[in-house]
Coordinates of N, CA and C in Angstrom, one line a residue:
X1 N 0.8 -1.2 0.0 CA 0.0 0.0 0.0 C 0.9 1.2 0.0
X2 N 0.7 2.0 -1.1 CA 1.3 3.3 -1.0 C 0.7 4.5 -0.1
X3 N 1.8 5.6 0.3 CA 0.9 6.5 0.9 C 1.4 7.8 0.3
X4 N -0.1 8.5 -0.3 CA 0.1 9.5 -1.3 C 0.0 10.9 -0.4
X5 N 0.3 12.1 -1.0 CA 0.6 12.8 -0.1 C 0.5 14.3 -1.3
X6 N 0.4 15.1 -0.4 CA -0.2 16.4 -1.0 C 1.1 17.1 -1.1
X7 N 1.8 17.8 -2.4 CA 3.2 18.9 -2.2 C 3.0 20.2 -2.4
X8 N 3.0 20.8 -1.2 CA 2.8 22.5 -2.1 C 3.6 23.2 -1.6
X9 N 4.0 23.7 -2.8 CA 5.1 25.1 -2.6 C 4.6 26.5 -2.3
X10 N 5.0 26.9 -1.4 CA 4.7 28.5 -1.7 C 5.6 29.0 -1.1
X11 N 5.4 30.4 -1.6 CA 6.2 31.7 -1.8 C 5.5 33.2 -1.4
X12 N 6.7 33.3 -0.2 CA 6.0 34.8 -0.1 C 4.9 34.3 0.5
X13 N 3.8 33.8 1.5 CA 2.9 32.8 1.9 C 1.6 32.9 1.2
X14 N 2.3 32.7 -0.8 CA 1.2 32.4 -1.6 C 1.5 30.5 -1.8
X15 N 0.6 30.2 -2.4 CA 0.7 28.6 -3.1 C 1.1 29.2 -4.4
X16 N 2.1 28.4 -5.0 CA 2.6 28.7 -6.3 C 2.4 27.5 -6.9
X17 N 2.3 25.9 -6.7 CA 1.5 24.7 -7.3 C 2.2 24.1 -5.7
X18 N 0.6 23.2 -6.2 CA 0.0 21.7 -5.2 C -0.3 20.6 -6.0
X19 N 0.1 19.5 -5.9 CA -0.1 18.0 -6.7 C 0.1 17.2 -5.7
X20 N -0.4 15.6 -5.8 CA -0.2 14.5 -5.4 C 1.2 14.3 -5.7
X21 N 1.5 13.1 -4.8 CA 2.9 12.5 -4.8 C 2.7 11.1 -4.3
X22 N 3.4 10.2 -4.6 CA 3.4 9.0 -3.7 C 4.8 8.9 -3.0
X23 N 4.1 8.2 -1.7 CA 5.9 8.2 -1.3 C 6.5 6.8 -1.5
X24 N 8.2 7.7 -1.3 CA 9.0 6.1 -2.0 C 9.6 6.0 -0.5
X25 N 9.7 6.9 0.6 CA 10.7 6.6 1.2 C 10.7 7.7 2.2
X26 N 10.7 7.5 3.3 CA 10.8 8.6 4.5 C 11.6 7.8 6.0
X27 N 12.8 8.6 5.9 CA 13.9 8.1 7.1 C 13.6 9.0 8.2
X28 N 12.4 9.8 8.2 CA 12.4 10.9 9.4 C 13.2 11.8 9.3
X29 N 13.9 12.1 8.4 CA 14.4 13.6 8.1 C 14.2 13.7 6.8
X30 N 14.5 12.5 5.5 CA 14.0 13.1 4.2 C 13.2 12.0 3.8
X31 N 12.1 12.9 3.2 CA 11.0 11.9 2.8 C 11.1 12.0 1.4
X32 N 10.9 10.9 0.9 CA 11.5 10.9 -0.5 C 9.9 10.7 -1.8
X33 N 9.8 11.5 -2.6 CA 7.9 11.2 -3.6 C 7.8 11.2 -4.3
X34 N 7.4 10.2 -5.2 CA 7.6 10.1 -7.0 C 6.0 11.0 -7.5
X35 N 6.3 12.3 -8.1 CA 5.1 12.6 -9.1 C 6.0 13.3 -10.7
X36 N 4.2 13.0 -11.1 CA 4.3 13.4 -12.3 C 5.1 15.3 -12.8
X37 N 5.4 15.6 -13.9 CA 5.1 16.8 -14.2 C 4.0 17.5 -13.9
X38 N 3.6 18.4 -12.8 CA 2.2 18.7 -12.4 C 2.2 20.3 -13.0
X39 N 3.0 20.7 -13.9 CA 2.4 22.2 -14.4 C 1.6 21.7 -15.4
X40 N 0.7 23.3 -16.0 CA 0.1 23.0 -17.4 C 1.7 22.8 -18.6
X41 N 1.5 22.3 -19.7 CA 1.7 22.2 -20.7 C 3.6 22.0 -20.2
X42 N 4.7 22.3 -21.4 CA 6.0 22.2 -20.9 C 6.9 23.6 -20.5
X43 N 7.6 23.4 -20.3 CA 8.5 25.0 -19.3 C 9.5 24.6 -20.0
X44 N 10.3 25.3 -21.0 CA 12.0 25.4 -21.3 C 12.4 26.3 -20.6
X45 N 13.6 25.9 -19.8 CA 14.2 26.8 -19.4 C 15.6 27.1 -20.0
X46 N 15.7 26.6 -21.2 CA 16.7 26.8 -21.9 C 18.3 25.7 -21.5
X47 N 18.1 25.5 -20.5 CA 19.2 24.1 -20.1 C 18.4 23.3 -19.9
X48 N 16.9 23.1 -19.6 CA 16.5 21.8 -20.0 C 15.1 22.4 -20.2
X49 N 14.5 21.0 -20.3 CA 13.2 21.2 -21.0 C 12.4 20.2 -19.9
X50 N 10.8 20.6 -18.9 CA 10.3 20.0 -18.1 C 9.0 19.9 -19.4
X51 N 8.2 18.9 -19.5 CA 7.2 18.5 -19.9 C 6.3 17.3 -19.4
X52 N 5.0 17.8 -20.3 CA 4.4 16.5 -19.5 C 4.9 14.9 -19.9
X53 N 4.7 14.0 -19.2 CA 5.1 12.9 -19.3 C 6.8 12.9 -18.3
X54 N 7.5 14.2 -17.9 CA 8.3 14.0 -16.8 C 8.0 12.8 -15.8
X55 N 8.6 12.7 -14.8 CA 8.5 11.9 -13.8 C 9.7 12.8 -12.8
X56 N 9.2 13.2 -11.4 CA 10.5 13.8 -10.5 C 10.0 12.8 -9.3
X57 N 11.4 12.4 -8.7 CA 11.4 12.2 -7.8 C 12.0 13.0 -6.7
X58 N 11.3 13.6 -5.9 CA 11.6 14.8 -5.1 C 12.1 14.4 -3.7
X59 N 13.0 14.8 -3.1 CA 13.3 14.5 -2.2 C 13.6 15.6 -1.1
X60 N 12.7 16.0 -0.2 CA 12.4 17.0 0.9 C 12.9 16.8 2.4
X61 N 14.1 17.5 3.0 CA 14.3 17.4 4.3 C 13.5 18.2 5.7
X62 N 12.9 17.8 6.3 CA 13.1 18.2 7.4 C 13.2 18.7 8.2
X63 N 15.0 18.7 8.2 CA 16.4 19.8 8.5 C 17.2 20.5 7.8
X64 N 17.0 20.3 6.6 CA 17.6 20.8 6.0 C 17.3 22.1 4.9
X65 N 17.6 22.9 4.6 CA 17.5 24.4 3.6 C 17.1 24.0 2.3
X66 N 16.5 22.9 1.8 CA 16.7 22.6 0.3 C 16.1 21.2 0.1
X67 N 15.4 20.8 -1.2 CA 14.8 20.6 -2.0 C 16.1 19.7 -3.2
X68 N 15.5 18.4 -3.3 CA 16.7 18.0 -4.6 C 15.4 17.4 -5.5
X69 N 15.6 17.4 -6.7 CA 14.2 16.9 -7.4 C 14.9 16.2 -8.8
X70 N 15.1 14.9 -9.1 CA 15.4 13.8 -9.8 C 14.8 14.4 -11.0
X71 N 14.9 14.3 -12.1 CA 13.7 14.7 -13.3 C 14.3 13.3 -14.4
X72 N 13.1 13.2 -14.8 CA 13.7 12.1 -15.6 C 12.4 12.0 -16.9
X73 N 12.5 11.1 -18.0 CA 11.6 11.3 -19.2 C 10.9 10.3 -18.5
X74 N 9.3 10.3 -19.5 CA 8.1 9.5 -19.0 C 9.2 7.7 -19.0
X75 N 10.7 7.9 -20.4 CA 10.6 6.9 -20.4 C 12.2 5.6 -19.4
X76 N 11.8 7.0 -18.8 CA 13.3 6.8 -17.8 C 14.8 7.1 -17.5
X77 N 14.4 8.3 -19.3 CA 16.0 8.5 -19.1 C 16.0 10.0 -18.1
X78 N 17.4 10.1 -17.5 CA 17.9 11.3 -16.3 C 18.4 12.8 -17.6
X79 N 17.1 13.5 -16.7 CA 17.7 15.0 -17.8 C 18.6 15.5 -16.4
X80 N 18.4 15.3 -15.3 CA 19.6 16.0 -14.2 C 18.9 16.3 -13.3
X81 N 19.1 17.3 -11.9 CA 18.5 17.3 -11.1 C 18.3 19.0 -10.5
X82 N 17.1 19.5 -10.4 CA 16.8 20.5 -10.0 C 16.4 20.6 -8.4
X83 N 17.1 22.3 -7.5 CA 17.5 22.0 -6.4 C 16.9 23.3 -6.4
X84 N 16.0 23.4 -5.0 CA 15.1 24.2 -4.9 C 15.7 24.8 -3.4
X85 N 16.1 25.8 -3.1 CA 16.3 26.0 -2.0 C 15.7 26.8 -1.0
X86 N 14.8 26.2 0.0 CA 13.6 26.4 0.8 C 14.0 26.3 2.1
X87 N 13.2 26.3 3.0 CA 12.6 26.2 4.4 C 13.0 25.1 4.7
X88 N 13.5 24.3 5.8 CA 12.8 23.3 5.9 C 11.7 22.2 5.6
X89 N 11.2 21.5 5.0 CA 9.9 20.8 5.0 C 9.2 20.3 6.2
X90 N 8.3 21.0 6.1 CA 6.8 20.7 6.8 C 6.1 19.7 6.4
X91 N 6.2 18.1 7.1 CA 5.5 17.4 6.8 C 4.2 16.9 7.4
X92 N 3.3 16.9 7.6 CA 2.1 16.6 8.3 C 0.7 16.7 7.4
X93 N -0.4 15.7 8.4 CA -1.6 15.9 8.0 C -2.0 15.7 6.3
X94 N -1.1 14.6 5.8 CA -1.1 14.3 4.4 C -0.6 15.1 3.5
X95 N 0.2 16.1 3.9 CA 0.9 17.1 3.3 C 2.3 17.5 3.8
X96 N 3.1 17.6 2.5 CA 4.7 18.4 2.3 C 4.4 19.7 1.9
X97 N 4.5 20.7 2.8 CA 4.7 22.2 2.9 C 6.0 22.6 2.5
X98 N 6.5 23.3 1.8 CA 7.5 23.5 1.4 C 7.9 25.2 0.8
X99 N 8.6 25.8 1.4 CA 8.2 27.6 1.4 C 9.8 27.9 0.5
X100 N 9.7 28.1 -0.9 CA 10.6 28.4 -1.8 C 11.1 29.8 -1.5
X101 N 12.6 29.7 -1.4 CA 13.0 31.1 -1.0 C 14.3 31.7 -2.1
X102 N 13.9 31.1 -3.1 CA 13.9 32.4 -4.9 C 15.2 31.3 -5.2
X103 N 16.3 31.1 -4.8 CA 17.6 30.4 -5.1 C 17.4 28.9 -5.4
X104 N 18.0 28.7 -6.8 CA 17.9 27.2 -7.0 C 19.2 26.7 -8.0
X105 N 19.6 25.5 -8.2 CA 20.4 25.0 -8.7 C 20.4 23.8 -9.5
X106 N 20.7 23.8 -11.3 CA 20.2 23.0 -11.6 C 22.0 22.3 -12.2
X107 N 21.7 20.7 -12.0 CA 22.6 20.1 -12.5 C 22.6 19.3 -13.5
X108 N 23.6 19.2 -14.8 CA 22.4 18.0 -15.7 C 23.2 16.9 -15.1
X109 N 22.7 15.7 -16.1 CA 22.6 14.5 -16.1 C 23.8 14.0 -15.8
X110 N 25.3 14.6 -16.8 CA 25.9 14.0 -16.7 C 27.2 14.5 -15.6
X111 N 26.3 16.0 -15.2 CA 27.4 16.2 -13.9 C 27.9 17.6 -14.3
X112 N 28.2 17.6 -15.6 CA 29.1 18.5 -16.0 C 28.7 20.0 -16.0
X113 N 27.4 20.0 -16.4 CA 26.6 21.5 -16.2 C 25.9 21.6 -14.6
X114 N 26.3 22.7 -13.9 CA 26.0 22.9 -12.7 C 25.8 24.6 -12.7
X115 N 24.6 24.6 -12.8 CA 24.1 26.3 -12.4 C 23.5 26.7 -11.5
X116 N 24.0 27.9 -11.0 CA 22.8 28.7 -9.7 C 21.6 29.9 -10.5
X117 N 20.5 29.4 -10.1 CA 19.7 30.5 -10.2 C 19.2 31.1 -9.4
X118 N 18.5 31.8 -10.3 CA 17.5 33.5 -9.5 C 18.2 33.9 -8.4
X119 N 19.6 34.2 -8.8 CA 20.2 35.0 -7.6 C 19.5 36.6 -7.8
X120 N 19.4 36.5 -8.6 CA 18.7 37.8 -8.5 C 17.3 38.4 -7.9
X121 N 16.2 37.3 -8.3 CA 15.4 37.0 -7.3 C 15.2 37.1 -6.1
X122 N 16.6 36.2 -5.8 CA 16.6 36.1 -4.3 C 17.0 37.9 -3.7
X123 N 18.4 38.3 -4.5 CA 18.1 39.8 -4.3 C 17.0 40.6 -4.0
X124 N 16.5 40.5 -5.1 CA 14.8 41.4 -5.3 C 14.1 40.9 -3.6
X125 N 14.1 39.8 -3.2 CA 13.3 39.7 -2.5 C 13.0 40.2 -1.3
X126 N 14.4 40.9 -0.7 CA 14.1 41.3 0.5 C 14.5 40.5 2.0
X127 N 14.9 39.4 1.5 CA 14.8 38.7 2.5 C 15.9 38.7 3.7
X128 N 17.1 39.3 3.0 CA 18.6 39.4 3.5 C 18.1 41.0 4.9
X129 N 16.9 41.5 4.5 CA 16.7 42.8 5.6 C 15.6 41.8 6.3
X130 N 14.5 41.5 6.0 CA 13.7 40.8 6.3 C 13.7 40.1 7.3
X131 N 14.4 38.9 7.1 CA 15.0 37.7 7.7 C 16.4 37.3 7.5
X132 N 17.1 38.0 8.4 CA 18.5 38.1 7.7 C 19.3 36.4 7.7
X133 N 19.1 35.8 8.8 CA 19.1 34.3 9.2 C 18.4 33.7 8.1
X134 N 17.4 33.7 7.8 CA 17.0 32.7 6.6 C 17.7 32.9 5.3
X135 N 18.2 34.1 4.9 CA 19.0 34.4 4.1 C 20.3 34.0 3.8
X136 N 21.0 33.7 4.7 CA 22.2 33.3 5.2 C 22.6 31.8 5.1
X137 N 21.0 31.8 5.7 CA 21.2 30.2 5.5 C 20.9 29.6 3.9
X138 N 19.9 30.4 3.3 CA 19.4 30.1 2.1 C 20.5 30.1 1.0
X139 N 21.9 31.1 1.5 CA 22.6 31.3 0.5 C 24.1 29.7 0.8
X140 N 23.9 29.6 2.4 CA 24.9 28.6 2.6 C 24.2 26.8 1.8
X141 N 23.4 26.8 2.1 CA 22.3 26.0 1.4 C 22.6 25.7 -0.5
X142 N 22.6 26.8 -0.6 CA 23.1 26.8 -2.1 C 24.4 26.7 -2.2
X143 N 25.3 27.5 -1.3 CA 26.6 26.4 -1.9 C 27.2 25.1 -1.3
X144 N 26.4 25.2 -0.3 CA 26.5 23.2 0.1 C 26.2 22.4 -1.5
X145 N 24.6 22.8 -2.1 CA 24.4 21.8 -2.9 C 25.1 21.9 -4.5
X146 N 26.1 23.0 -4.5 CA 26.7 23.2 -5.4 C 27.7 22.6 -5.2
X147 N 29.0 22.8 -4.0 CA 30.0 21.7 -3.6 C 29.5 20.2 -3.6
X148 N 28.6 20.0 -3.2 CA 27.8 18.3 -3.4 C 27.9 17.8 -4.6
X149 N 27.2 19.0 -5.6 CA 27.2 18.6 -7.1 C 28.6 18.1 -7.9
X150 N 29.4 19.2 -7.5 CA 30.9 19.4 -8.3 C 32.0 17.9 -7.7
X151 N 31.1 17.5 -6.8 CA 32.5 16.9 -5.8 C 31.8 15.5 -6.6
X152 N 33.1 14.3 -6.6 CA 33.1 13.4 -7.2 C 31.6 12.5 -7.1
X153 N 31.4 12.4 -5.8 CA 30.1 11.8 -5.8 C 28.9 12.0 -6.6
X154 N 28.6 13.8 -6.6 CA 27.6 14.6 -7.1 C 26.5 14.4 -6.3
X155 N 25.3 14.7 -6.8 CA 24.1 14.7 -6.2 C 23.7 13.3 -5.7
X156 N 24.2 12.3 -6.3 CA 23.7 11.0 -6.1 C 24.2 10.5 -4.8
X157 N 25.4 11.1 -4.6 CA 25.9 10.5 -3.3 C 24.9 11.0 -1.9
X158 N 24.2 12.5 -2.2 CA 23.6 13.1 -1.1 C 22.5 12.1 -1.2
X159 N 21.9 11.2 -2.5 CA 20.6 11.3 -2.4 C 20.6 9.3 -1.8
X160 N 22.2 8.9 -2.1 CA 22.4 7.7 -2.1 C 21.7 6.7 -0.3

């Protein structure tokens, strides 16, 4: 019996998307949930391409500042892994809460391409007057998972 589970992201304390998930796996600090591509239609972002028939398996800590998300084709192959860098995860009451704080990091498949985004975002946002600690941490967060990426293991070892 699987246990399916609700993911919503928000921002700024809007919902920016909610979907189902099933879970594959939860150690009490990362709970690990295979869903579908849940936007309308597909998103290029110009280093990869999300569409329907994706498959992510997302993997949400706890304790930890960050988000790693598996992406892969309907038909199994690894386009690389996109890294969301958030809050903690809130898990309860059939739902993963998860509060996106603008910084993310995509790596592809074969390791070699490793990028930070929306640092600018994260600028715009306010958060470094705001909440100066969540900022701090949001930015050490991003280069943990960028040293993770680069270092021989890469992402797989965090997720191993």
């Amino acid at each position: 019996m699987s246990t399916t589970w609700t993911v919503t992201l928000t921002k700024d304390g809007r919902t920016k998307i909610s979907y189902p998930a099933a879970q594959v796996s939860d150690d009490g600090d990362r709970i690990s949930v295979r869903a579908p591509w849940a936007a309308e239609g597909a998103r290029d972002f110009g280093f990869v391409r999300f569409e329907p028939g994706d498959v992510f398996v997302e993997h949400f800590w706890r304790t930890r500042w960050y988000a790693v998300k598996e992406v892969r084709t309907g038909e199994g192959v690894l386009k690389g892994w996109y890294c969301d860098v958030t809050r903690p995860a809130v898990v309860r009451e059939g739902g993963i809460l998860v509060d996106d704080l603008d910084l993310d990091l995509w790596v592809s498949a074969d390791g070699k391409t490793v990028l930070r985004l929306d640092e600018d975002e994260f600028a715009e946002s306010g958060l470094a007057t705001s909440d100066p600690e969540a900022a701090a941490r949001a930015v050490r967060a991003l280069d943990a998972l960028e040293e993770q990426a680069r270092s021989a293991g890469g992402l797989t070892a965090l997720l191993g």
